[in-house]
Coordinates of N, CA and C in Angstrom, one line a residue:
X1 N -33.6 5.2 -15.4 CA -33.3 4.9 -16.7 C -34.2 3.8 -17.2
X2 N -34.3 3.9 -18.2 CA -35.4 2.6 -19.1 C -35.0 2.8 -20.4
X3 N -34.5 1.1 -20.6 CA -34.0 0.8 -21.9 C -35.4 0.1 -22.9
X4 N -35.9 0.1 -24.1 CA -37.1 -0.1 -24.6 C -36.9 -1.3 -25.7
X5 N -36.0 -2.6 -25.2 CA -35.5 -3.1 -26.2 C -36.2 -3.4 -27.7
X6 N -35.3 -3.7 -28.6 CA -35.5 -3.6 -30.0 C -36.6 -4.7 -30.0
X7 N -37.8 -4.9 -30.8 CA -38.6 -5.8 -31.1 C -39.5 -6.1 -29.9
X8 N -39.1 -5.5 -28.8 CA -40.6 -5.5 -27.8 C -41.5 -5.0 -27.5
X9 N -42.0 -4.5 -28.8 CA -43.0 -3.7 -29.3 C -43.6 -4.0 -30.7
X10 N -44.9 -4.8 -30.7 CA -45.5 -5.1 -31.8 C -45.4 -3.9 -33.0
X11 N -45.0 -4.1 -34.1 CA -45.2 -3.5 -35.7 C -47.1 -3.4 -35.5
X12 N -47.5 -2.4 -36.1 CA -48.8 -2.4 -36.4 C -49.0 -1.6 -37.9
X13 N -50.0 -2.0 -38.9 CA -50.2 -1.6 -40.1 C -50.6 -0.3 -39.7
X14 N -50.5 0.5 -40.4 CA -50.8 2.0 -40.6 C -52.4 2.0 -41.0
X15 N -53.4 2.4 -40.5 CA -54.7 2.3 -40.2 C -55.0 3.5 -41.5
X16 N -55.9 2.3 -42.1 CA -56.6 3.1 -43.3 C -57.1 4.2 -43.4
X17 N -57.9 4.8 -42.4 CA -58.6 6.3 -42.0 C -57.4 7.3 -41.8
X18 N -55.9 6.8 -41.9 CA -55.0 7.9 -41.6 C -54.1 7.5 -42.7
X19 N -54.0 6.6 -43.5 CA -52.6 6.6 -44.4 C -53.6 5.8 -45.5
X20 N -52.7 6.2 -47.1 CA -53.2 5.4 -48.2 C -51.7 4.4 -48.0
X21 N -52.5 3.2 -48.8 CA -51.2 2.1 -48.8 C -50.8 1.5 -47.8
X22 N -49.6 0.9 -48.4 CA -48.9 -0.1 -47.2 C -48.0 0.4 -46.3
X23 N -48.4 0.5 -45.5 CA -47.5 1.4 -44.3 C -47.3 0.7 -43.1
X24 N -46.6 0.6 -42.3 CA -45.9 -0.1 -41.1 C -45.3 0.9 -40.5
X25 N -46.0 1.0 -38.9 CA -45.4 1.7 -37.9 C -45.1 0.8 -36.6
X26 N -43.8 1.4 -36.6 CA -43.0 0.2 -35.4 C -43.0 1.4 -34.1
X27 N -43.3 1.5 -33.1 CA -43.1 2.3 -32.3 C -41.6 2.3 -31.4
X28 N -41.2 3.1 -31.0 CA -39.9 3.6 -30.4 C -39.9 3.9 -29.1
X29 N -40.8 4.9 -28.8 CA -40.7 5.4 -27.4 C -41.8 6.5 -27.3
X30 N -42.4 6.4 -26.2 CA -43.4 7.5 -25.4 C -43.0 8.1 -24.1
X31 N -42.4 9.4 -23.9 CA -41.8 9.1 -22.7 C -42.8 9.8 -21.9
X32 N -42.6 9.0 -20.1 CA -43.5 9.7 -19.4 C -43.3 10.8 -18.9
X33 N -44.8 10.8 -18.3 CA -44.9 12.6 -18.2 C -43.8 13.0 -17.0
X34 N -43.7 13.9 -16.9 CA -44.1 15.1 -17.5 C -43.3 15.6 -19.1
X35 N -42.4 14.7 -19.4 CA -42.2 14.6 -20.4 C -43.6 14.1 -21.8
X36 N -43.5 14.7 -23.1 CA -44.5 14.7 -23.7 C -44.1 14.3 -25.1
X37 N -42.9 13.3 -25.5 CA -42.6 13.2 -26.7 C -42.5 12.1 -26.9
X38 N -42.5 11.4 -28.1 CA -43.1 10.1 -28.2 C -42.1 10.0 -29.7
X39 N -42.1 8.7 -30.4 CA -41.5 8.7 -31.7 C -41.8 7.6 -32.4
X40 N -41.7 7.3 -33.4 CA -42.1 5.8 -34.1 C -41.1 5.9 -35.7
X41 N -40.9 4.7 -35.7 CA -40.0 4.0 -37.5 C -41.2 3.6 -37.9
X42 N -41.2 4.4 -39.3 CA -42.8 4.4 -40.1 C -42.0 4.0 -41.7
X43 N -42.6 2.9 -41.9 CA -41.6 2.6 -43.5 C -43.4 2.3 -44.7
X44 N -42.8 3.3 -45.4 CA -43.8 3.5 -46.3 C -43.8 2.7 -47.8
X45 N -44.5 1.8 -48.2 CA -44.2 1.1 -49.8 C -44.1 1.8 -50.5
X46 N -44.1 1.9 -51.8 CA -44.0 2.5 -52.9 C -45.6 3.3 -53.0
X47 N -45.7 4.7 -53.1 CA -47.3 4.9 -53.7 C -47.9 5.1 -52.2
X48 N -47.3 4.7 -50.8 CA -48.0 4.8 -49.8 C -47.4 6.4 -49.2
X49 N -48.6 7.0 -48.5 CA -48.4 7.9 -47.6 C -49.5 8.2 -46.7
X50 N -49.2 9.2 -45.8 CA -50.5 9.3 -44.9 C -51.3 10.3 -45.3
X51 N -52.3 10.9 -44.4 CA -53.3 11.9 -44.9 C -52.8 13.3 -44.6
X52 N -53.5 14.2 -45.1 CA -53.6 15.6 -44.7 C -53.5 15.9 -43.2
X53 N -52.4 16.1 -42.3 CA -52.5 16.7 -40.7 C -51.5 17.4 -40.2
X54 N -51.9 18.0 -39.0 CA -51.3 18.6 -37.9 C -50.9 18.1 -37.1
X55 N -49.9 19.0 -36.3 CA -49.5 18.7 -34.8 C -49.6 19.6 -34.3
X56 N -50.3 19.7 -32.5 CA -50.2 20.7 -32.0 C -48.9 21.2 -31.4
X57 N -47.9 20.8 -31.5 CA -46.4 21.2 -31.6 C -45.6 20.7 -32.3
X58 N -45.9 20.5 -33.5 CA -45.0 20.8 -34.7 C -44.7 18.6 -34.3
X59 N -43.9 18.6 -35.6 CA -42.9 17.3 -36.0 C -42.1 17.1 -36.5
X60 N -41.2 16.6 -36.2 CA -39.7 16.4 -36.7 C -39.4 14.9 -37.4
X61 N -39.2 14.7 -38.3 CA -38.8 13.8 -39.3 C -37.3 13.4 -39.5
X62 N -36.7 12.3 -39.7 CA -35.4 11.4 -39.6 C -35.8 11.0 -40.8
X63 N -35.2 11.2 -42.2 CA -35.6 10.0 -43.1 C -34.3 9.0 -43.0
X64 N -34.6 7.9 -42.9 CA -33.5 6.8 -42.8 C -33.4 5.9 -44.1
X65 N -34.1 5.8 -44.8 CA -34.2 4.9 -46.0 C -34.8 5.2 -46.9
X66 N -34.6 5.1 -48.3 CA -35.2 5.4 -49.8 C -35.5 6.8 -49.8
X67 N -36.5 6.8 -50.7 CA -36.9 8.5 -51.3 C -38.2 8.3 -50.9
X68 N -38.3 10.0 -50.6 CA -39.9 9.8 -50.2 C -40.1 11.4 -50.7
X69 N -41.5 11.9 -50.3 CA -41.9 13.1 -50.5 C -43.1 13.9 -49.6
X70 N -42.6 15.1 -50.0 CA -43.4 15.6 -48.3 C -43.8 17.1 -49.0
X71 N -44.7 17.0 -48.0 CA -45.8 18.7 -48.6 C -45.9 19.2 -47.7
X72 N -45.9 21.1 -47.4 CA -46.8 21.9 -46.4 C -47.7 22.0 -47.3
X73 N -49.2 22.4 -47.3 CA -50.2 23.0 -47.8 C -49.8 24.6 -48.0
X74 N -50.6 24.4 -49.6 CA -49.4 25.4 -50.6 C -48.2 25.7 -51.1
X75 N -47.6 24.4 -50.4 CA -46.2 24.4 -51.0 C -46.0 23.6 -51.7
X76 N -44.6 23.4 -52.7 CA -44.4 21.9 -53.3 C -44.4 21.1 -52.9
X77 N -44.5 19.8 -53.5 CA -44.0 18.3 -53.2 C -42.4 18.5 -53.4
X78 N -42.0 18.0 -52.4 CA -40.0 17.8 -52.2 C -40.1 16.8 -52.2
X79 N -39.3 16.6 -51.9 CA -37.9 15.0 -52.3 C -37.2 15.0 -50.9
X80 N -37.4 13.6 -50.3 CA -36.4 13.9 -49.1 C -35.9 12.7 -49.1
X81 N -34.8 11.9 -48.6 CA -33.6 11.1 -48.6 C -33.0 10.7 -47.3
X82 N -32.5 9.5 -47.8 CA -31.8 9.3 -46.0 C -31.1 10.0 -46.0
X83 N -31.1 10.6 -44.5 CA -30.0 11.9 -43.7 C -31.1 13.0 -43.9
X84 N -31.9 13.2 -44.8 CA -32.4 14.1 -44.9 C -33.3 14.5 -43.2
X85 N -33.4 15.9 -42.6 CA -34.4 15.6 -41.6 C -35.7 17.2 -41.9
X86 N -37.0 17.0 -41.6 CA -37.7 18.0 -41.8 C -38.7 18.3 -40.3
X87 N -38.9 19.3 -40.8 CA -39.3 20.2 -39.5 C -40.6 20.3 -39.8
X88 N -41.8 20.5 -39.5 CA -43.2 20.8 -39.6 C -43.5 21.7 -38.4
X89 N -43.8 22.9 -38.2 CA -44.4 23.6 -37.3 C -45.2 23.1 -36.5
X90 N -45.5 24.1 -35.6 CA -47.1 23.1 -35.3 C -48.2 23.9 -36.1
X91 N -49.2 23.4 -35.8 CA -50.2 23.4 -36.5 C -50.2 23.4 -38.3
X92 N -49.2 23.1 -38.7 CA -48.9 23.2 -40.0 C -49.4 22.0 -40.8
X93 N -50.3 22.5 -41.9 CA -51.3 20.8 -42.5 C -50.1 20.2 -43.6
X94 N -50.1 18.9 -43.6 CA -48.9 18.4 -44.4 C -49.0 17.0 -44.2
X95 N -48.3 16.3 -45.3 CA -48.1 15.3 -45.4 C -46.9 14.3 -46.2
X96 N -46.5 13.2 -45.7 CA -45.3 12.5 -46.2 C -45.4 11.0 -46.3
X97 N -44.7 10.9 -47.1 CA -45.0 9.5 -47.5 C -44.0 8.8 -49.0
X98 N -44.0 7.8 -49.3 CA -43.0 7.2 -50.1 C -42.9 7.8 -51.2
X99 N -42.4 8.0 -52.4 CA -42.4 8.6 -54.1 C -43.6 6.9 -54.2
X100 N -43.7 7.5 -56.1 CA -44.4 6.4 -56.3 C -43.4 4.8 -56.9
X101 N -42.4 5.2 -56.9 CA -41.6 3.9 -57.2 C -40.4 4.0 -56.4
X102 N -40.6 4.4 -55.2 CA -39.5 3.8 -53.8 C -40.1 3.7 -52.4
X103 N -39.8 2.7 -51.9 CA -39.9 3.2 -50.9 C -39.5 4.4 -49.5
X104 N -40.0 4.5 -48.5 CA -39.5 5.1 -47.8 C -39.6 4.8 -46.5
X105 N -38.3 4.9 -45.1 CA -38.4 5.3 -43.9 C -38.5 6.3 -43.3
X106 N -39.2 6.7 -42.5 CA -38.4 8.0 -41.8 C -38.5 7.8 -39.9
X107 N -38.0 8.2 -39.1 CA -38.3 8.5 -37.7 C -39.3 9.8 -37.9
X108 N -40.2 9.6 -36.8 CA -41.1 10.7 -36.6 C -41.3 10.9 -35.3
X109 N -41.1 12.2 -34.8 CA -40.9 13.0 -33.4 C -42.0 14.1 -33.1
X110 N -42.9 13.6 -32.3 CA -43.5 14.8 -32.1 C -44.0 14.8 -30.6
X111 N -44.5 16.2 -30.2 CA -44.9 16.2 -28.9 C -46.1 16.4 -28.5
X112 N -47.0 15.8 -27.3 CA -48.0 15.8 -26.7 C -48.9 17.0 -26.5
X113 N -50.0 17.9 -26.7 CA -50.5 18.6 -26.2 C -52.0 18.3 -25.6
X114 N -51.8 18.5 -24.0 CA -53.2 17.8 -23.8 C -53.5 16.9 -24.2
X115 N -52.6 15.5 -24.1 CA -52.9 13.9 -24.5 C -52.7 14.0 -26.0
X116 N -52.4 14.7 -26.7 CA -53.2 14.7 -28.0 C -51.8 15.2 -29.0
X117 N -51.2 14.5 -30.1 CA -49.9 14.5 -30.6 C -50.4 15.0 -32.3
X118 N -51.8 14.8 -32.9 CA -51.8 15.0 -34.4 C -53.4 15.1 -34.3
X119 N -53.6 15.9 -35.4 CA -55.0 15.8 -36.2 C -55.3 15.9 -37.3
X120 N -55.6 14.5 -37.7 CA -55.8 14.2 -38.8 C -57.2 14.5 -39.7
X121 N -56.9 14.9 -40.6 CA -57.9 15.7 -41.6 C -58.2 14.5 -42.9
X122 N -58.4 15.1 -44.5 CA -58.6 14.4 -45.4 C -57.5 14.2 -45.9
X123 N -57.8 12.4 -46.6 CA -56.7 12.0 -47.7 C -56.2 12.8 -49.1
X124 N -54.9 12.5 -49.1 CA -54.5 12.9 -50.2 C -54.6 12.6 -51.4
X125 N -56.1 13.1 -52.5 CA -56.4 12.6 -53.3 C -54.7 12.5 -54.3
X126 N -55.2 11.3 -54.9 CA -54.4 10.6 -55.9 C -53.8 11.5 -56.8
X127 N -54.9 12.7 -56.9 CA -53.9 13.3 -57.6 C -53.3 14.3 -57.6
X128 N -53.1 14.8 -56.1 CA -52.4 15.8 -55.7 C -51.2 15.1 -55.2
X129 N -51.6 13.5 -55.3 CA -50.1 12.6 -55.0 C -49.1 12.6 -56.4
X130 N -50.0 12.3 -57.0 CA -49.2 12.1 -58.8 C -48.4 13.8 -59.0
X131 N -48.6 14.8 -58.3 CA -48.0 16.1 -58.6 C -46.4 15.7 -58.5
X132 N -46.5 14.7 -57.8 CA -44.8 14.7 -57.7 C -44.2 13.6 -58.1
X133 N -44.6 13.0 -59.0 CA -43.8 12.1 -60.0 C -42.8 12.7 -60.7
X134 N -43.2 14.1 -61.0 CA -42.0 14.6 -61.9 C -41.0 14.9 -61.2
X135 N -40.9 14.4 -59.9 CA -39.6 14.7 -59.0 C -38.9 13.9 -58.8
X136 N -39.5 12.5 -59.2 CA -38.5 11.2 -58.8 C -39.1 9.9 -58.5

């Protein structure tokens, strides 16, 4: 057993090459192998989200706080809420991140393939973000 107590794990800003805006990722857990699933509390400011990516086995999302909004490629901008939870396939390109006037939390779950958990592509120009103002 291994307990991962609360706060002994540095917050780190969400790295500009992968998210627009203010973003904070607190990490949660990586578990070892042969287990391959890892998770982090990602709280997004207002107007912040990350870039265009994949997982090689899909991601699972917890939203725990405010409103946020989330895209597959080709699909709408949604609306997701605390309690709300979302599923991303794998290899499915997409991205999530706060509305432009709330913030948002969510837990994020995903698993390892070959060391390797996401691939990150291009940002989400500004105004494929503004598409979902008229949502909330």
């Amino acid at each position: 057993m291994e307990i991962n107590r609360s706060g002994s794990q540095p917050s780190r800003k969400g790295a500009a090459e992968w998210f627009t805006g203010t973003v904070r990722v607190d990490p949660l857990f990586q578990a070892p192998e042969p287990a391959r699933v890892s998770g982090g509390h990602v709280t997004f400011e207002p107007g912040a989200r990350t870039a265009w990516h994949t997982h090689p086995l899909g991601q699972t999302l917890i939203v725990t706080s405010g409103l946020g909004w989330v895209q597959r490629e080709g699909g709408p901008i949604e609306q997701v809420r605390a309690g709300d939870v979302v599923w991303f396939p794998p290899g499915e390109k997409h991205w999530h991140g706060a509305s432009a006037a709330t913030a948002m939390t969510h837990i994020a779950i995903q698993e390892s393939l070959n060391g390797k958990n996401v691939d990150w592509l291009e940002h989400v120009s500004d105004e494929q973000y503004s598409a979902g103002s008229s949502r909330g």
